[in-house]
Amino acid sequence: MRRKYTPSEFNPEEKLYRGFNEDDLAPNTVRLYVNSIRFPDLSCNWSRFSLPIDIRKRENSYPADGCYSFTVNVSQYRKMATPCHDPLTHSNTVKSNYAHVEVRQLKSDETIYFEPPKRRKLKTNNWSRSRRLMYRQNIINNLVTEVDIGELLDN
Amino acid sequence: MTTFAETDISCKPEMSDLHSVQEMFNREEPETFYDNNSLTKIYLSNIKFIDQSLSRLGFEEDVFYKHIENAIFKEIHLSLKWREEGITEPNIASKQKTREICFFLYGKYEIIPSKVVPSKEEGVSIIYKNYDHNRSLIIEVYNNLEVAALVNDDLKKEVIAGEDIKEMNFNNIIKKLYY
């Protein structure tokens, strides 16, 4: 059985892949705005164990989904959150996915090497609304398109 | 304050002009290209701030108010996919607050949003563009009626400032949009 990694084992320059589709684009545009990013608990795939196109194999995905990436470093913006390795094992409702990562919200006194428990409930005012908005916009500012919506790839 | 009626074009709007206003709110600018390393669309030099276009057409202000009302109360809907993800629709109170903010910022600063869209954070996102300074002002109105705003440098791709908005005080954040 493969092991689960801790937040301290993420390389800051490694990528986190996320899927997107047309519903995430602002009307009449081909770009993502901050409104399509949610904070916290973003589900991603870790580049160490997956390719961008693997995003189309995730649960509830569509065959034409696009993929964008941002770095581990970006996910730790202002030490507000950190990526946590969260391998999914196959069940009736979930496909197995060893590369699965959750970017989880941190409290202000926690370091980026701390692993917050899954589904931890924090008051929304743990971080102010504007700080959360800045976090989300920073992802938009730093994301890279890996696969366009509908793009066909050889593999 | 300059109103549409005070512009140098005195003609009344025709129905076809109204359609063109609708298109201006909805369109993406025609001359664009894509940065291969980013989802960001790069805007070229012929962009005009939308209120300048409206002013040139000599519209009455109520065209703006009606359009914003329409954009907020008729066109903001969550997609099925977002609903399946468990996102809640913007509620009526957040939409009313959005309208209040759009009208307030138009009245005080003469700025018009380029987009009013639902947010995954459960509320409404209002996006203003300052093409002269390559900056965006993003305001979010949440379903619990909290309001947050930020100014982003779209060229350097960095957040310049963020602020929780209390009692409709946008003074500091608006300054960042221009300086």
mmCIF file of C-alpha atoms in Angstrom:
data_model
loop_
_atom_site.group_PDB
_atom_site.id
_atom_site.type_symbol
_atom_site.label_atom_id
_atom_site.label_comp_id
_atom_site.label_asym_id
_atom_site.label_seq_id
_atom_site.Cartn_x
_atom_site.Cartn_y
_atom_site.Cartn_z
ATOM 1 C CA MET A 1 0.000 0.000 0.000
ATOM 2 C CA ARG A 2 1.371 3.411 -0.986
ATOM 3 C CA ARG A 3 1.901 5.889 1.776
ATOM 4 C CA LYS A 4 0.216 9.210 2.400
ATOM 5 C CA TYR A 5 2.492 12.266 2.251
ATOM 6 C CA THR A 6 2.542 15.141 4.725
ATOM 7 C CA PRO A 7 2.334 18.868 3.807
ATOM 8 C CA SER A 8 6.050 19.290 4.520
ATOM 9 C CA GLU A 9 6.847 16.874 1.679
ATOM 10 C CA PHE A 10 5.331 19.069 -1.030
ATOM 11 C CA ASN A 11 7.850 20.888 -3.206
ATOM 12 C CA PRO A 12 6.854 24.583 -3.504
ATOM 13 C CA GLU A 13 7.234 24.496 -7.283
ATOM 14 C CA GLU A 14 5.178 21.354 -7.840
ATOM 15 C CA LYS A 15 1.836 21.853 -9.531
ATOM 16 C CA LEU A 16 -1.701 21.285 -8.406
ATOM 17 C CA TYR A 17 -4.144 20.501 -11.220
ATOM 18 C CA ARG A 18 -7.791 21.500 -11.201
ATOM 19 C CA GLY A 19 -10.541 20.835 -13.697
ATOM 20 C CA PHE A 20 -12.793 23.478 -15.163
ATOM 21 C CA ASN A 21 -15.589 23.645 -17.694
ATOM 22 C CA GLU A 22 -17.672 26.211 -19.541
ATOM 23 C CA ASP A 23 -19.841 26.857 -16.506
ATOM 24 C CA ASP A 24 -16.785 28.238 -14.746
ATOM 25 C CA LEU A 25 -16.084 30.851 -17.430
ATOM 26 C CA ALA A 26 -17.626 34.280 -17.140
ATOM 27 C CA PRO A 27 -20.471 34.788 -19.666
ATOM 28 C CA ASN A 28 -19.245 35.425 -23.217
ATOM 29 C CA THR A 29 -15.611 35.005 -22.273
ATOM 30 C CA VAL A 30 -12.944 32.340 -22.399
ATOM 31 C CA ARG A 31 -11.354 33.223 -19.104
ATOM 32 C CA LEU A 32 -11.806 32.441 -15.471
ATOM 33 C CA TYR A 33 -12.600 35.142 -12.973
ATOM 34 C CA VAL A 34 -12.356 35.010 -9.220
ATOM 35 C CA ASN A 35 -16.061 34.192 -8.933
ATOM 36 C CA SER A 36 -15.354 30.624 -10.094
ATOM 37 C CA ILE A 37 -12.808 29.884 -7.343
ATOM 38 C CA ARG A 38 -13.963 28.726 -3.941
ATOM 39 C CA PHE A 39 -12.010 28.928 -0.722
ATOM 40 C CA PRO A 40 -11.128 26.785 1.136
ATOM 41 C CA ASP A 41 -10.937 23.016 0.508
ATOM 42 C CA LEU A 42 -10.099 23.013 -3.168
ATOM 43 C CA SER A 43 -9.782 19.532 -4.643
ATOM 44 C CA CYS A 44 -6.771 19.077 -6.920
ATOM 45 C CA ASN A 45 -4.488 16.449 -8.425
ATOM 46 C CA TRP A 46 -0.806 16.523 -7.467
ATOM 47 C CA SER A 47 1.605 16.753 -10.410
ATOM 48 C CA ARG A 48 3.977 14.278 -8.698
ATOM 49 C CA PHE A 49 1.497 11.488 -9.376
ATOM 50 C CA SER A 50 -0.675 12.636 -12.287
ATOM 51 C CA LEU A 51 -0.843 14.367 -15.631
ATOM 52 C CA PRO A 52 -3.087 17.340 -16.400
ATOM 53 C CA ILE A 53 -5.349 15.225 -18.601
ATOM 54 C CA ASP A 54 -6.059 12.885 -15.672
ATOM 55 C CA ILE A 55 -8.431 15.572 -14.460
ATOM 56 C CA ARG A 56 -10.931 14.143 -16.934
ATOM 57 C CA LYS A 57 -10.950 10.853 -15.011
ATOM 58 C CA ARG A 58 -11.989 12.377 -11.691
ATOM 59 C CA GLU A 59 -15.386 11.928 -10.072
ATOM 60 C CA ASN A 60 -18.187 13.989 -11.691
ATOM 61 C CA SER A 61 -15.918 15.125 -14.517
ATOM 62 C CA TYR A 62 -16.903 15.735 -18.119
ATOM 63 C CA PRO A 63 -14.926 14.329 -21.086
ATOM 64 C CA ALA A 64 -14.243 17.835 -22.413
ATOM 65 C CA ASP A 65 -13.122 19.411 -19.138
ATOM 66 C CA GLY A 66 -10.142 21.719 -19.222
ATOM 67 C CA CYS A 67 -7.337 21.741 -16.670
ATOM 68 C CA TYR A 68 -5.430 24.576 -15.075
ATOM 69 C CA SER A 69 -2.626 24.460 -12.568
ATOM 70 C CA PHE A 70 -1.112 26.578 -9.846
ATOM 71 C CA THR A 71 1.919 25.837 -7.730
ATOM 72 C CA VAL A 72 2.065 24.566 -4.175
ATOM 73 C CA ASN A 73 3.620 27.912 -3.301
ATOM 74 C CA VAL A 74 0.563 29.755 -4.645
ATOM 75 C CA SER A 75 -1.755 27.502 -2.623
ATOM 76 C CA GLN A 76 0.113 28.644 0.503
ATOM 77 C CA TYR A 77 -0.512 32.364 -0.172
ATOM 78 C CA ARG A 78 -0.104 34.335 3.040
ATOM 79 C CA LYS A 79 -0.055 31.025 4.943
ATOM 80 C CA MET A 80 -3.841 30.899 4.732
ATOM 81 C CA ALA A 81 -4.000 27.329 3.422
ATOM 82 C CA THR A 82 -1.814 24.369 2.562
ATOM 83 C CA PRO A 83 -2.071 21.299 0.325
ATOM 84 C CA CYS A 84 -2.834 18.003 2.064
ATOM 85 C CA HIS A 85 -2.330 14.671 0.336
ATOM 86 C CA ASP A 86 -5.686 12.921 0.450
ATOM 87 C CA PRO A 87 -5.570 9.680 -1.596
ATOM 88 C CA LEU A 88 -9.040 8.503 -2.539
ATOM 89 C CA THR A 89 -9.723 4.803 -2.371
ATOM 90 C CA HIS A 90 -12.341 3.157 -4.492
ATOM 91 C CA SER A 91 -15.838 2.789 -3.062
ATOM 92 C CA ASN A 92 -19.393 2.780 -4.391
ATOM 93 C CA THR A 93 -19.348 6.558 -4.681
ATOM 94 C CA VAL A 94 -15.684 7.434 -5.202
ATOM 95 C CA LYS A 95 -13.104 6.515 -7.840
ATOM 96 C CA SER A 96 -9.655 5.750 -6.509
ATOM 97 C CA ASN A 97 -7.223 8.627 -7.015
ATOM 98 C CA TYR A 98 -3.819 8.495 -5.353
ATOM 99 C CA ALA A 99 -2.912 11.970 -6.649
ATOM 100 C CA HIS A 100 -5.834 13.667 -4.898
ATOM 101 C CA VAL A 101 -4.943 16.707 -2.797
ATOM 102 C CA GLU A 102 -7.135 19.018 -0.759
ATOM 103 C CA VAL A 103 -5.981 22.582 -0.228
ATOM 104 C CA ARG A 104 -7.170 23.169 3.324
ATOM 105 C CA GLN A 105 -7.618 26.387 5.235
ATOM 106 C CA LEU A 106 -5.198 27.077 8.104
ATOM 107 C CA LYS A 107 -5.752 29.044 11.263
ATOM 108 C CA SER A 108 -3.511 32.065 11.717
ATOM 109 C CA ASP A 109 -1.387 30.279 14.334
ATOM 110 C CA GLU A 110 -0.789 27.178 12.187
ATOM 111 C CA THR A 111 2.154 26.701 9.829
ATOM 112 C CA ILE A 112 2.023 25.536 6.223
ATOM 113 C CA TYR A 113 3.466 22.210 7.394
ATOM 114 C CA PHE A 114 0.486 21.501 9.609
ATOM 115 C CA GLU A 115 -2.183 19.188 8.214
ATOM 116 C CA PRO A 116 -5.657 20.421 9.177
ATOM 117 C CA PRO A 117 -8.150 17.609 9.684
ATOM 118 C CA LYS A 118 -10.440 16.798 6.790
ATOM 119 C CA ARG A 119 -13.772 18.647 6.846
ATOM 120 C CA ARG A 120 -12.684 20.772 9.788
ATOM 121 C CA LYS A 121 -15.299 23.403 10.441
ATOM 122 C CA LEU A 122 -13.980 26.889 11.028
ATOM 123 C CA LYS A 123 -15.955 30.029 11.447
ATOM 124 C CA THR A 124 -16.031 31.952 8.183
ATOM 125 C CA ASN A 125 -14.365 34.828 10.006
ATOM 126 C CA ASN A 126 -11.225 32.771 10.532
ATOM 127 C CA TRP A 127 -9.957 34.884 7.641
ATOM 128 C CA SER A 128 -11.715 38.085 6.705
ATOM 129 C CA ARG A 129 -13.783 38.170 3.550
ATOM 130 C CA SER A 130 -11.273 40.428 1.843
ATOM 131 C CA ARG A 131 -8.354 38.133 2.727
ATOM 132 C CA ARG A 132 -10.256 35.194 1.284
ATOM 133 C CA LEU A 133 -11.041 37.190 -1.841
ATOM 134 C CA MET A 134 -7.355 38.094 -2.199
ATOM 135 C CA TYR A 135 -6.391 34.437 -1.817
ATOM 136 C CA ARG A 136 -8.766 33.432 -4.604
ATOM 137 C CA GLN A 137 -7.639 36.250 -6.903
ATOM 138 C CA ASN A 138 -4.029 35.236 -6.353
ATOM 139 C CA ILE A 139 -4.869 31.827 -7.787
ATOM 140 C CA ILE A 140 -6.422 33.513 -10.835
ATOM 141 C CA ASN A 141 -3.302 35.668 -11.217
ATOM 142 C CA ASN A 142 -0.972 32.684 -11.155
ATOM 143 C CA LEU A 143 -2.839 29.898 -12.856
ATOM 144 C CA VAL A 144 -1.603 28.281 -16.056
ATOM 145 C CA THR A 145 -3.822 26.558 -18.581
ATOM 146 C CA GLU A 146 -2.635 22.997 -19.026
ATOM 147 C CA VAL A 147 -5.514 21.685 -21.163
ATOM 148 C CA ASP A 148 -8.189 23.785 -22.831
ATOM 149 C CA ILE A 149 -11.850 22.894 -22.647
ATOM 150 C CA GLY A 150 -12.538 20.353 -25.389
ATOM 151 C CA GLU A 151 -8.882 20.029 -26.322
ATOM 152 C CA LEU A 152 -8.016 16.672 -27.836
ATOM 153 C CA LEU A 153 -4.760 15.125 -26.711
ATOM 154 C CA ASP A 154 -2.841 12.091 -27.937
ATOM 155 C CA ASN A 155 -2.398 9.496 -25.270
ATOM 156 C CA MET B 1 -21.313 64.894 -12.458
ATOM 157 C CA THR B 2 -21.486 64.293 -16.196
ATOM 158 C CA THR B 3 -24.634 62.514 -17.214
ATOM 159 C CA PHE B 4 -25.374 60.805 -20.481
ATOM 160 C CA ALA B 5 -27.825 63.583 -21.276
ATOM 161 C CA GLU B 6 -25.053 66.189 -21.014
ATOM 162 C CA THR B 7 -22.882 64.591 -23.669
ATOM 163 C CA ASP B 8 -22.396 66.267 -27.015
ATOM 164 C CA ILE B 9 -24.680 63.833 -28.805
ATOM 165 C CA SER B 10 -28.218 65.022 -28.386
ATOM 166 C CA CYS B 11 -30.137 62.362 -30.293
ATOM 167 C CA LYS B 12 -32.502 60.082 -28.418
ATOM 168 C CA PRO B 13 -31.597 56.405 -28.455
ATOM 169 C CA GLU B 14 -33.250 54.205 -31.055
ATOM 170 C CA MET B 15 -34.186 50.595 -30.369
ATOM 171 C CA SER B 16 -31.174 49.436 -32.410
ATOM 172 C CA ASP B 17 -28.956 51.535 -30.144
ATOM 173 C CA LEU B 18 -30.429 49.779 -27.142
ATOM 174 C CA HIS B 19 -29.447 46.467 -28.664
ATOM 175 C CA SER B 20 -25.938 47.765 -29.161
ATOM 176 C CA VAL B 21 -25.774 48.728 -25.485
ATOM 177 C CA GLN B 22 -26.822 45.196 -24.622
ATOM 178 C CA GLU B 23 -24.046 43.900 -26.856
ATOM 179 C CA MET B 24 -21.490 46.182 -25.253
ATOM 180 C CA PHE B 25 -22.261 44.769 -21.848
ATOM 181 C CA ASN B 26 -22.034 41.236 -23.106
ATOM 182 C CA ARG B 27 -19.264 41.315 -25.644
ATOM 183 C CA GLU B 28 -15.645 40.448 -25.352
ATOM 184 C CA GLU B 29 -13.427 42.945 -27.079
ATOM 185 C CA PRO B 30 -12.737 41.844 -30.660
ATOM 186 C CA GLU B 31 -8.981 42.214 -30.913
ATOM 187 C CA THR B 32 -7.516 39.746 -28.505
ATOM 188 C CA PHE B 33 -4.953 37.047 -28.338
ATOM 189 C CA TYR B 34 -4.064 34.408 -25.817
ATOM 190 C CA ASP B 35 -1.019 34.017 -23.694
ATOM 191 C CA ASN B 36 -0.068 30.357 -24.086
ATOM 192 C CA ASN B 37 0.879 30.070 -20.457
ATOM 193 C CA SER B 38 -2.232 31.524 -18.998
ATOM 194 C CA LEU B 39 -5.987 31.558 -19.224
ATOM 195 C CA THR B 40 -5.842 35.318 -19.199
ATOM 196 C CA LYS B 41 -7.023 37.014 -22.313
ATOM 197 C CA ILE B 42 -4.772 39.880 -23.332
ATOM 198 C CA TYR B 43 -6.605 43.008 -24.351
ATOM 199 C CA LEU B 44 -5.200 45.153 -27.113
ATOM 200 C CA SER B 45 -5.180 48.881 -27.404
ATOM 201 C CA ASN B 46 -8.566 49.696 -28.881
ATOM 202 C CA ILE B 47 -10.462 49.016 -25.693
ATOM 203 C CA LYS B 48 -12.751 51.747 -24.505
ATOM 204 C CA PHE B 49 -14.264 51.894 -21.095
ATOM 205 C CA ILE B 50 -17.883 51.033 -21.532
ATOM 206 C CA ASP B 51 -19.289 54.186 -19.988
ATOM 207 C CA GLN B 52 -17.456 56.235 -22.603
ATOM 208 C CA SER B 53 -19.254 54.262 -25.290
ATOM 209 C CA LEU B 54 -22.569 54.822 -23.576
ATOM 210 C CA SER B 55 -21.863 58.511 -23.223
ATOM 211 C CA ARG B 56 -21.037 58.840 -26.901
ATOM 212 C CA LEU B 57 -24.422 57.373 -27.729
ATOM 213 C CA GLY B 58 -26.116 60.027 -25.614
ATOM 214 C CA PHE B 59 -28.195 57.746 -23.476
ATOM 215 C CA GLU B 60 -30.300 58.796 -20.594
ATOM 216 C CA GLU B 61 -29.045 57.524 -17.270
ATOM 217 C CA ASP B 62 -32.082 55.354 -16.762
ATOM 218 C CA VAL B 63 -30.814 53.083 -19.549
ATOM 219 C CA PHE B 64 -27.925 52.262 -17.267
ATOM 220 C CA TYR B 65 -30.138 51.698 -14.262
ATOM 221 C CA LYS B 66 -32.504 49.465 -16.216
ATOM 222 C CA HIS B 67 -29.650 47.479 -17.648
ATOM 223 C CA ILE B 68 -28.074 46.897 -14.255
ATOM 224 C CA GLU B 69 -31.441 45.876 -12.819
ATOM 225 C CA ASN B 70 -31.859 43.439 -15.658
ATOM 226 C CA ALA B 71 -28.325 42.047 -15.303
ATOM 227 C CA ILE B 72 -28.767 41.484 -11.583
ATOM 228 C CA PHE B 73 -32.305 40.261 -11.266
ATOM 229 C CA LYS B 74 -32.861 38.407 -14.551
ATOM 230 C CA GLU B 75 -29.495 37.210 -15.792
ATOM 231 C CA ILE B 76 -27.716 35.963 -12.671
ATOM 232 C CA HIS B 77 -28.355 32.248 -12.384
ATOM 233 C CA LEU B 78 -26.224 29.379 -11.235
ATOM 234 C CA SER B 79 -25.502 26.656 -13.755
ATOM 235 C CA LEU B 80 -26.720 23.150 -13.039
ATOM 236 C CA LYS B 81 -23.113 22.039 -12.500
ATOM 237 C CA TRP B 82 -22.526 24.663 -9.811
ATOM 238 C CA ARG B 83 -25.771 23.692 -8.094
ATOM 239 C CA GLU B 84 -24.684 20.057 -8.177
ATOM 240 C CA GLU B 85 -21.493 21.149 -6.397
ATOM 241 C CA GLY B 86 -23.697 22.453 -3.591
ATOM 242 C CA ILE B 87 -23.311 26.161 -4.339
ATOM 243 C CA THR B 88 -26.239 28.278 -3.149
ATOM 244 C CA GLU B 89 -27.850 30.836 -5.484
ATOM 245 C CA PRO B 90 -27.293 34.499 -4.674
ATOM 246 C CA ASN B 91 -30.299 35.450 -2.547
ATOM 247 C CA ILE B 92 -32.592 38.406 -3.137
ATOM 248 C CA ALA B 93 -30.996 40.449 -0.361
ATOM 249 C CA SER B 94 -27.514 40.096 -1.888
ATOM 250 C CA LYS B 95 -28.878 41.094 -5.289
ATOM 251 C CA GLN B 96 -30.555 44.157 -3.816
ATOM 252 C CA LYS B 97 -27.297 45.076 -2.099
ATOM 253 C CA THR B 98 -25.476 44.578 -5.411
ATOM 254 C CA ARG B 99 -27.876 46.953 -7.112
ATOM 255 C CA GLU B 100 -27.409 49.480 -4.332
ATOM 256 C CA ILE B 101 -23.624 49.326 -4.718
ATOM 257 C CA CYS B 102 -23.693 49.593 -8.523
ATOM 258 C CA PHE B 103 -25.960 52.637 -8.361
ATOM 259 C CA PHE B 104 -23.930 54.194 -5.567
ATOM 260 C CA LEU B 105 -20.602 53.771 -7.404
ATOM 261 C CA TYR B 106 -22.086 55.076 -10.617
ATOM 262 C CA GLY B 107 -23.530 58.099 -8.847
ATOM 263 C CA LYS B 108 -20.384 58.880 -6.872
ATOM 264 C CA TYR B 109 -17.538 57.791 -9.156
ATOM 265 C CA GLU B 110 -19.221 57.407 -12.575
ATOM 266 C CA ILE B 111 -18.036 53.849 -13.019
ATOM 267 C CA ILE B 112 -20.012 51.057 -14.633
ATOM 268 C CA PRO B 113 -19.368 47.356 -14.051
ATOM 269 C CA SER B 114 -18.111 45.260 -16.916
ATOM 270 C CA LYS B 115 -19.513 42.076 -15.391
ATOM 271 C CA VAL B 116 -22.029 41.126 -12.715
ATOM 272 C CA VAL B 117 -21.903 37.371 -12.132
ATOM 273 C CA PRO B 118 -22.709 34.815 -9.425
ATOM 274 C CA SER B 119 -19.893 33.768 -7.119
ATOM 275 C CA LYS B 120 -18.968 30.306 -5.879
ATOM 276 C CA GLU B 121 -18.559 31.955 -2.500
ATOM 277 C CA GLU B 122 -22.359 32.342 -2.565
ATOM 278 C CA GLY B 123 -23.264 35.839 -3.541
ATOM 279 C CA VAL B 124 -22.553 38.174 -6.432
ATOM 280 C CA SER B 125 -19.257 39.316 -7.983
ATOM 281 C CA ILE B 126 -19.129 42.774 -9.553
ATOM 282 C CA ILE B 127 -16.154 43.448 -11.818
ATOM 283 C CA TYR B 128 -15.009 46.894 -12.928
ATOM 284 C CA LYS B 129 -12.156 47.474 -15.373
ATOM 285 C CA ASN B 130 -9.829 50.417 -15.651
ATOM 286 C CA TYR B 131 -8.135 49.753 -18.960
ATOM 287 C CA ASP B 132 -5.982 52.881 -18.763
ATOM 288 C CA HIS B 133 -4.217 51.528 -15.686
ATOM 289 C CA ASN B 134 -4.707 47.810 -16.413
ATOM 290 C CA ARG B 135 -6.481 47.395 -13.119
ATOM 291 C CA SER B 136 -9.655 45.669 -12.019
ATOM 292 C CA LEU B 137 -11.883 46.387 -9.073
ATOM 293 C CA ILE B 138 -13.676 43.287 -7.842
ATOM 294 C CA ILE B 139 -16.446 43.587 -5.309
ATOM 295 C CA GLU B 140 -18.223 40.608 -3.820
ATOM 296 C CA VAL B 141 -21.559 40.802 -2.045
ATOM 297 C CA TYR B 142 -22.258 37.668 -0.039
ATOM 298 C CA ASN B 143 -25.574 36.151 0.908
ATOM 299 C CA ASN B 144 -25.066 37.270 4.515
ATOM 300 C CA LEU B 145 -24.627 40.816 3.094
ATOM 301 C CA GLU B 146 -20.940 41.118 3.949
ATOM 302 C CA VAL B 147 -19.043 43.000 1.245
ATOM 303 C CA ALA B 148 -15.388 42.611 0.268
ATOM 304 C CA ALA B 149 -13.406 44.374 -2.449
ATOM 305 C CA LEU B 150 -9.992 44.191 -4.034
ATOM 306 C CA VAL B 151 -8.010 45.933 -6.736
ATOM 307 C CA ASN B 152 -5.884 43.799 -9.013
ATOM 308 C CA ASP B 153 -3.072 44.804 -11.345
ATOM 309 C CA ASP B 154 -4.032 42.799 -14.431
ATOM 310 C CA LEU B 155 -0.693 43.392 -16.157
ATOM 311 C CA LYS B 156 1.609 42.471 -13.289
ATOM 312 C CA LYS B 157 -0.940 39.913 -12.135
ATOM 313 C CA GLU B 158 -0.837 40.873 -8.521
ATOM 314 C CA VAL B 159 -3.352 41.926 -5.934
ATOM 315 C CA ILE B 160 -2.763 45.569 -4.988
ATOM 316 C CA ALA B 161 -5.198 45.947 -2.108
ATOM 317 C CA GLY B 162 -8.140 44.290 -0.441
ATOM 318 C CA GLU B 163 -10.646 45.596 2.042
ATOM 319 C CA ASP B 164 -13.798 44.611 3.886
ATOM 320 C CA ILE B 165 -16.350 47.258 3.016
ATOM 321 C CA LYS B 166 -18.389 48.787 5.802
ATOM 322 C CA GLU B 167 -21.181 51.318 5.417
ATOM 323 C CA MET B 168 -20.594 51.780 1.697
ATOM 324 C CA ASN B 169 -17.171 53.317 2.238
ATOM 325 C CA PHE B 170 -15.321 52.569 -1.006
ATOM 326 C CA ASN B 171 -13.031 55.610 -0.898
ATOM 327 C CA ASN B 172 -9.759 53.815 -0.207
ATOM 328 C CA ILE B 173 -10.295 50.960 -2.605
ATOM 329 C CA ILE B 174 -11.445 53.234 -5.434
ATOM 330 C CA LYS B 175 -8.252 55.266 -5.085
ATOM 331 C CA LYS B 176 -6.272 52.085 -5.707
ATOM 332 C CA LEU B 177 -8.139 51.570 -8.959
ATOM 333 C CA TYR B 178 -6.645 54.775 -10.337
ATOM 334 C CA TYR B 179 -3.304 55.312 -8.583
#
